[in-house]
């Protein structure tokens, strides 16, 4: 065995896994486009500054998890640790703010974070990302939440839990942070080391600490939703009203604060059971200050990203079936070297005619080729031997019924096409 192995925390997605991937991507794309989202592809790497400024220098992502490198021109670049900052950068750079607003964009591709790998947590994962830029209306927050819920429902998921909170805005968040820090003053020597640090650098993050000693303290901590300014309170009330109107259940989670600094107002996650500790199948929220933080025009925004690896873990845990990859319609078997040119030619002709065709390579006995045709799930096998060639025909076996027919080579492609057309 080679001593080369894939890097820690990465996955090889083998052909047998691909039906899941294909199904999820196609399904999510179909629903996003139906809701008016357009695809945007952004680079896999961007300037390090973009993420530091966008996500926040005090966050775990920027502090510990970025794959940052210097290129040969001495530029500091980072493999994208999320989509949102890059999407907003592209929106500003390409003048999308002069288009009719809002602009709805979806993106998908690999994301890189240097995390401690475990089930459902990788150093390279894949996101399906949705953003609505240029809309202040809580109906935009609702649209993002409904779309992601519809994507999961269409995949056949059960027992998902929507977790919802509001983290306020620059007008009300600092006031709440002061109240939280004040509350924690009494417990400074009881909280874990991480929380002691968080209280200085990123106080809201104390609320999602997992350390046991911090749990009773978090349980009694003041709730941010009780300290929102009028605007944030009104926005949140309207969103909850819409969710109730549409009978979409959610849990108000006072501890949900998210790990990226750009959020204002709404934050949410969807949790799934049965896939271990890493249960968030998506996370998102509103980021009304991000465009300005990136030197763009004031542009409200709201979005979500779903982790495809976790979605596929849920599909497997819940026994969700996906359509298999199509098997070849025809397997071309060739007996004897003299028949090979005709086999190559027939294969090409069939493929040109749009028929999925597999050609057997190397000289092998017919039995071994028939076994292969079976394994590959072909519907028909065309057998070309010297005998058949001399008569200008091919022997065609229906692999399901076992029936065999002799068909003129000149008519064979049309014969097969007629029988295998979808
Ligand atoms: P996030 O919560 O950091 O949000 O990531 C979104 C989703 O990506 C998570 O809910 C999870 O499903 C998946 N994910 C994250 N890290 C990993 C990992 N190490 N391994 C496997 N899956 C992972 C964001 O990235 C925001 N940009 C979302 C957003 C878009 N907010 C507004 N717009």
Short mmCIF file of N, CA, C and O in Angstrom, two decimals, residues 251-330:
data_model
loop_
_atom_site.label_atom_id
_atom_site.label_comp_id
_atom_site.label_asym_id
_atom_site.label_seq_id
_atom_site.Cartn_x
_atom_site.Cartn_y
_atom_site.Cartn_z
N UNK A 251 -37.88 26.44 18.02
CA UNK A 251 -37.62 26.57 19.45
C UNK A 251 -36.84 27.86 19.65
O UNK A 251 -35.84 28.08 18.99
N UNK A 252 -37.35 28.70 20.54
CA UNK A 252 -36.63 29.92 20.88
C UNK A 252 -35.44 29.49 21.75
O UNK A 252 -35.63 28.94 22.83
N UNK A 253 -34.23 29.69 21.24
CA UNK A 253 -33.04 29.20 21.94
C UNK A 253 -32.18 30.40 22.36
O UNK A 253 -31.47 30.99 21.55
N UNK A 254 -32.28 30.73 23.65
CA UNK A 254 -31.58 31.92 24.15
C UNK A 254 -30.07 31.78 24.11
O UNK A 254 -29.36 32.76 24.25
N UNK A 255 -29.61 30.54 23.95
CA UNK A 255 -28.16 30.31 23.96
C UNK A 255 -27.56 30.35 22.57
O UNK A 255 -26.35 30.26 22.41
N UNK A 256 -28.42 30.43 21.55
CA UNK A 256 -27.90 30.37 20.17
C UNK A 256 -27.27 31.72 19.79
O UNK A 256 -27.97 32.73 19.69
N UNK A 257 -25.94 31.73 19.60
CA UNK A 257 -25.28 33.00 19.28
C UNK A 257 -24.44 32.91 18.00
O UNK A 257 -24.04 33.92 17.45
N UNK A 258 -24.15 31.69 17.53
CA UNK A 258 -23.40 31.51 16.28
C UNK A 258 -21.94 31.96 16.41
O UNK A 258 -21.60 32.77 17.25
N UNK A 259 -21.09 31.41 15.55
CA UNK A 259 -19.65 31.62 15.70
C UNK A 259 -19.04 32.67 14.79
O UNK A 259 -17.83 32.72 14.65
N UNK A 260 -19.88 33.48 14.13
CA UNK A 260 -19.35 34.50 13.22
C UNK A 260 -19.87 35.85 13.70
O UNK A 260 -21.03 35.97 14.08
N UNK A 261 -19.01 36.85 13.68
CA UNK A 261 -19.35 38.14 14.31
C UNK A 261 -20.31 39.01 13.51
O UNK A 261 -20.81 40.00 14.03
N UNK A 262 -20.54 38.69 12.23
CA UNK A 262 -21.30 39.64 11.41
C UNK A 262 -22.80 39.63 11.67
O UNK A 262 -23.53 40.47 11.16
N UNK A 263 -23.29 38.69 12.49
CA UNK A 263 -24.74 38.57 12.62
C UNK A 263 -25.37 39.74 13.36
O UNK A 263 -24.83 40.25 14.34
N UNK A 264 -26.52 40.16 12.85
CA UNK A 264 -27.37 41.15 13.51
C UNK A 264 -28.78 40.57 13.48
O UNK A 264 -29.13 39.84 12.55
N UNK A 265 -29.56 40.87 14.47
CA UNK A 265 -30.96 40.39 14.52
C UNK A 265 -31.03 38.87 14.47
O UNK A 265 -30.38 38.19 15.26
N UNK A 266 -31.74 38.34 13.47
CA UNK A 266 -32.05 36.90 13.43
C UNK A 266 -30.82 36.00 13.34
O UNK A 266 -29.93 36.24 12.51
N UNK A 267 -30.80 34.95 14.17
CA UNK A 267 -29.86 33.84 13.95
C UNK A 267 -30.64 32.54 14.11
O UNK A 267 -31.59 32.47 14.89
N UNK A 268 -30.27 31.54 13.35
CA UNK A 268 -30.98 30.25 13.48
C UNK A 268 -30.08 29.10 13.06
O UNK A 268 -29.08 29.28 12.35
N UNK A 269 -30.44 27.92 13.53
CA UNK A 269 -29.79 26.68 13.09
C UNK A 269 -30.86 25.60 12.99
O UNK A 269 -31.91 25.70 13.62
N UNK A 270 -30.58 24.58 12.21
CA UNK A 270 -31.45 23.41 12.18
C UNK A 270 -30.62 22.23 12.69
O UNK A 270 -29.51 22.01 12.21
N UNK A 271 -31.18 21.55 13.68
CA UNK A 271 -30.47 20.40 14.26
C UNK A 271 -31.18 19.11 13.87
O UNK A 271 -32.41 19.05 13.83
N UNK A 272 -30.36 18.09 13.63
CA UNK A 272 -30.91 16.77 13.29
C UNK A 272 -30.44 15.76 14.32
O UNK A 272 -29.33 15.87 14.84
N UNK A 273 -31.30 14.79 14.61
CA UNK A 273 -30.93 13.73 15.56
C UNK A 273 -30.19 12.62 14.82
O UNK A 273 -30.22 12.54 13.59
N UNK A 274 -29.49 11.79 15.56
CA UNK A 274 -28.94 10.55 14.99
C UNK A 274 -27.61 10.68 14.28
O UNK A 274 -27.14 9.71 13.68
N UNK A 275 -26.97 11.87 14.32
CA UNK A 275 -25.66 11.97 13.65
C UNK A 275 -24.56 12.41 14.60
O UNK A 275 -23.52 12.90 14.19
N UNK A 276 -24.82 12.26 15.90
CA UNK A 276 -23.78 12.56 16.88
C UNK A 276 -23.78 14.02 17.29
O UNK A 276 -24.76 14.75 17.08
N UNK A 277 -22.66 14.43 17.87
CA UNK A 277 -22.58 15.75 18.50
C UNK A 277 -22.69 16.88 17.48
O UNK A 277 -23.19 17.95 17.78
N UNK A 278 -22.20 16.64 16.27
CA UNK A 278 -22.22 17.70 15.24
C UNK A 278 -23.57 17.66 14.53
O UNK A 278 -23.69 17.19 13.40
N UNK A 279 -24.60 18.17 15.20
CA UNK A 279 -25.95 17.93 14.69
C UNK A 279 -26.51 19.09 13.87
O UNK A 279 -27.61 18.98 13.35
N UNK A 280 -25.78 20.20 13.76
CA UNK A 280 -26.32 21.35 13.00
C UNK A 280 -26.19 21.06 11.51
O UNK A 280 -25.09 20.99 10.98
N UNK A 281 -27.33 20.88 10.85
CA UNK A 281 -27.28 20.63 9.40
C UNK A 281 -27.28 21.94 8.60
O UNK A 281 -27.05 21.94 7.41
N UNK A 282 -27.56 23.04 9.28
CA UNK A 282 -27.36 24.34 8.65
C UNK A 282 -27.37 25.42 9.72
O UNK A 282 -27.80 25.19 10.84
N UNK A 283 -26.87 26.57 9.34
CA UNK A 283 -26.89 27.71 10.26
C UNK A 283 -26.89 28.98 9.44
O UNK A 283 -26.36 29.02 8.33
N UNK A 284 -27.52 30.02 9.99
CA UNK A 284 -27.54 31.26 9.25
C UNK A 284 -28.11 32.40 10.06
O UNK A 284 -28.25 32.30 11.28
N UNK A 285 -28.43 33.47 9.36
CA UNK A 285 -29.00 34.63 10.03
C UNK A 285 -28.78 35.88 9.22
O UNK A 285 -28.36 35.84 8.05
N UNK A 286 -29.08 37.00 9.87
CA UNK A 286 -29.04 38.31 9.21
C UNK A 286 -27.71 38.99 9.50
O UNK A 286 -27.13 38.81 10.57
N UNK A 287 -27.22 39.77 8.53
CA UNK A 287 -25.92 40.44 8.70
C UNK A 287 -25.99 41.83 8.05
O UNK A 287 -25.37 42.08 7.03
N UNK A 288 -26.75 42.72 8.66
CA UNK A 288 -27.03 44.01 8.03
C UNK A 288 -25.82 44.94 7.96
O UNK A 288 -25.84 45.91 7.19
N UNK A 289 -24.77 44.66 8.74
CA UNK A 289 -23.62 45.57 8.71
C UNK A 289 -22.45 45.06 7.89
O UNK A 289 -21.42 45.74 7.77
N UNK A 290 -22.56 43.86 7.33
CA UNK A 290 -21.40 43.25 6.69
C UNK A 290 -20.91 44.02 5.46
O UNK A 290 -19.71 44.25 5.28
N UNK A 291 -21.85 44.41 4.59
CA UNK A 291 -21.43 45.10 3.35
C UNK A 291 -20.65 46.36 3.68
O UNK A 291 -19.61 46.65 3.07
N UNK A 292 -21.12 47.11 4.67
CA UNK A 292 -20.41 48.34 5.05
C UNK A 292 -19.05 48.02 5.68
O UNK A 292 -18.08 48.72 5.43
N UNK A 293 -19.01 46.95 6.45
CA UNK A 293 -17.73 46.56 7.07
C UNK A 293 -16.71 46.21 5.99
O UNK A 293 -15.50 46.29 6.20
N UNK A 294 -17.21 45.83 4.80
CA UNK A 294 -16.31 45.49 3.69
C UNK A 294 -16.20 46.67 2.71
O UNK A 294 -15.91 46.47 1.53
N UNK A 295 -16.49 47.87 3.20
CA UNK A 295 -16.37 49.12 2.44
C UNK A 295 -17.39 49.24 1.31
O UNK A 295 -17.15 49.97 0.34
N UNK A 296 -18.49 48.55 1.42
CA UNK A 296 -19.53 48.65 0.39
C UNK A 296 -20.65 49.57 0.86
O UNK A 296 -20.61 50.10 1.97
N UNK A 297 -21.67 49.73 0.00
CA UNK A 297 -22.81 50.55 0.40
C UNK A 297 -23.63 49.82 1.47
O UNK A 297 -23.61 48.58 1.50
N UNK A 298 -24.33 50.55 2.33
CA UNK A 298 -25.15 49.87 3.34
C UNK A 298 -26.12 48.91 2.65
O UNK A 298 -26.88 49.33 1.78
N UNK A 299 -26.05 47.65 2.98
CA UNK A 299 -26.87 46.63 2.31
C UNK A 299 -27.29 45.58 3.32
O UNK A 299 -26.44 44.81 3.79
N UNK A 300 -28.55 45.51 3.67
CA UNK A 300 -28.96 44.44 4.58
C UNK A 300 -28.82 43.09 3.89
O UNK A 300 -28.90 43.00 2.66
N UNK A 301 -28.61 42.06 4.68
CA UNK A 301 -28.48 40.72 4.09
C UNK A 301 -28.91 39.66 5.06
O UNK A 301 -28.89 39.86 6.28
N UNK A 302 -29.35 38.53 4.51
CA UNK A 302 -29.71 37.39 5.35
C UNK A 302 -29.42 36.12 4.55
O UNK A 302 -29.56 36.12 3.33
N UNK A 303 -28.96 35.08 5.23
CA UNK A 303 -28.62 33.86 4.49
C UNK A 303 -28.44 32.66 5.39
O UNK A 303 -28.62 32.75 6.61
N UNK A 304 -28.07 31.58 4.75
CA UNK A 304 -27.89 30.31 5.47
C UNK A 304 -26.90 29.45 4.69
O UNK A 304 -26.77 29.60 3.47
N UNK A 305 -26.19 28.57 5.39
CA UNK A 305 -25.38 27.57 4.70
C UNK A 305 -25.66 26.21 5.31
O UNK A 305 -25.74 26.07 6.54
N UNK A 306 -25.82 25.22 4.43
CA UNK A 306 -26.06 23.84 4.87
C UNK A 306 -24.82 23.02 4.56
O UNK A 306 -24.22 23.18 3.50
N UNK A 307 -24.43 22.16 5.48
CA UNK A 307 -23.28 21.27 5.27
C UNK A 307 -23.74 19.99 4.59
O UNK A 307 -24.54 19.24 5.14
N UNK A 308 -23.25 19.76 3.38
CA UNK A 308 -23.76 18.61 2.61
C UNK A 308 -23.33 17.27 3.22
O UNK A 308 -24.08 16.29 3.17
N UNK A 309 -22.12 17.21 3.79
CA UNK A 309 -21.68 15.94 4.40
C UNK A 309 -22.65 15.54 5.51
O UNK A 309 -23.04 14.37 5.63
N UNK A 310 -23.04 16.53 6.32
CA UNK A 310 -23.97 16.22 7.43
C UNK A 310 -25.35 15.85 6.91
O UNK A 310 -26.01 14.98 7.46
N UNK A 311 -25.78 16.52 5.84
CA UNK A 311 -27.08 16.17 5.24
C UNK A 311 -27.06 14.71 4.81
O UNK A 311 -28.00 13.96 5.05
N UNK A 312 -25.94 14.30 4.23
CA UNK A 312 -25.86 12.92 3.74
C UNK A 312 -25.78 11.94 4.91
O UNK A 312 -26.37 10.86 4.85
N UNK A 313 -25.14 12.33 6.00
CA UNK A 313 -25.15 11.49 7.21
C UNK A 313 -26.58 11.30 7.71
O UNK A 313 -26.98 10.19 8.09
N UNK A 314 -27.37 12.38 7.68
CA UNK A 314 -28.77 12.27 8.13
C UNK A 314 -29.55 11.35 7.19
O UNK A 314 -30.33 10.50 7.62
N UNK A 315 -29.31 11.50 5.89
CA UNK A 315 -30.03 10.66 4.92
C UNK A 315 -29.78 9.19 5.21
O UNK A 315 -30.68 8.37 5.18
N UNK A 316 -28.52 8.88 5.50
CA UNK A 316 -28.18 7.47 5.76
C UNK A 316 -28.79 7.03 7.10
O UNK A 316 -29.33 5.93 7.18
N UNK A 317 -28.69 7.89 8.12
CA UNK A 317 -29.22 7.54 9.44
C UNK A 317 -30.73 7.34 9.37
O UNK A 317 -31.29 6.49 10.06
N UNK A 318 -31.41 8.11 8.50
CA UNK A 318 -32.88 8.01 8.42
C UNK A 318 -33.33 7.10 7.29
O UNK A 318 -34.52 7.00 7.01
N UNK A 319 -32.38 6.45 6.65
CA UNK A 319 -32.73 5.47 5.61
C UNK A 319 -33.37 6.09 4.38
O UNK A 319 -34.18 5.45 3.70
N UNK A 320 -33.03 7.34 4.07
CA UNK A 320 -33.60 7.99 2.88
C UNK A 320 -32.97 7.36 1.63
O UNK A 320 -31.76 7.22 1.54
N UNK A 321 -33.84 6.97 0.69
CA UNK A 321 -33.34 6.32 -0.54
C UNK A 321 -33.10 7.36 -1.63
O UNK A 321 -33.82 8.35 -1.72
N UNK A 322 -32.08 7.12 -2.45
CA UNK A 322 -31.83 8.03 -3.58
C UNK A 322 -31.77 7.21 -4.86
O UNK A 322 -31.40 6.03 -4.83
N UNK A 323 -32.13 7.84 -6.00
CA UNK A 323 -32.05 7.09 -7.26
C UNK A 323 -30.60 6.69 -7.55
O UNK A 323 -29.69 7.49 -7.36
N UNK A 324 -30.38 5.43 -7.97
CA UNK A 324 -29.01 5.01 -8.27
C UNK A 324 -28.49 5.70 -9.52
O UNK A 324 -29.28 6.20 -10.32
N UNK A 325 -27.18 5.68 -9.71
CA UNK A 325 -26.62 6.20 -10.96
C UNK A 325 -27.06 5.28 -12.08
O UNK A 325 -27.16 4.07 -11.89
N UNK A 326 -27.33 5.81 -13.26
CA UNK A 326 -27.81 4.94 -14.34
C UNK A 326 -26.75 3.93 -14.76
O UNK A 326 -25.57 4.25 -14.85
N UNK A 327 -27.20 2.68 -14.97
CA UNK A 327 -26.29 1.63 -15.46
C UNK A 327 -26.18 1.77 -16.97
O UNK A 327 -27.02 2.41 -17.60
N UNK A 328 -25.12 1.17 -17.58
CA UNK A 328 -25.06 1.25 -19.05
C UNK A 328 -26.25 0.54 -19.68
O UNK A 328 -26.71 -0.48 -19.17
N UNK A 329 -26.74 1.12 -20.78
CA UNK A 329 -27.84 0.45 -21.49
C UNK A 329 -27.28 -0.76 -22.23
O UNK A 329 -27.93 -1.80 -22.35
N UNK A 330 -26.05 -0.62 -22.73
CA UNK A 330 -25.47 -1.69 -23.56
C UNK A 330 -24.05 -2.01 -23.13
O UNK A 330 -23.26 -1.11 -22.84
#
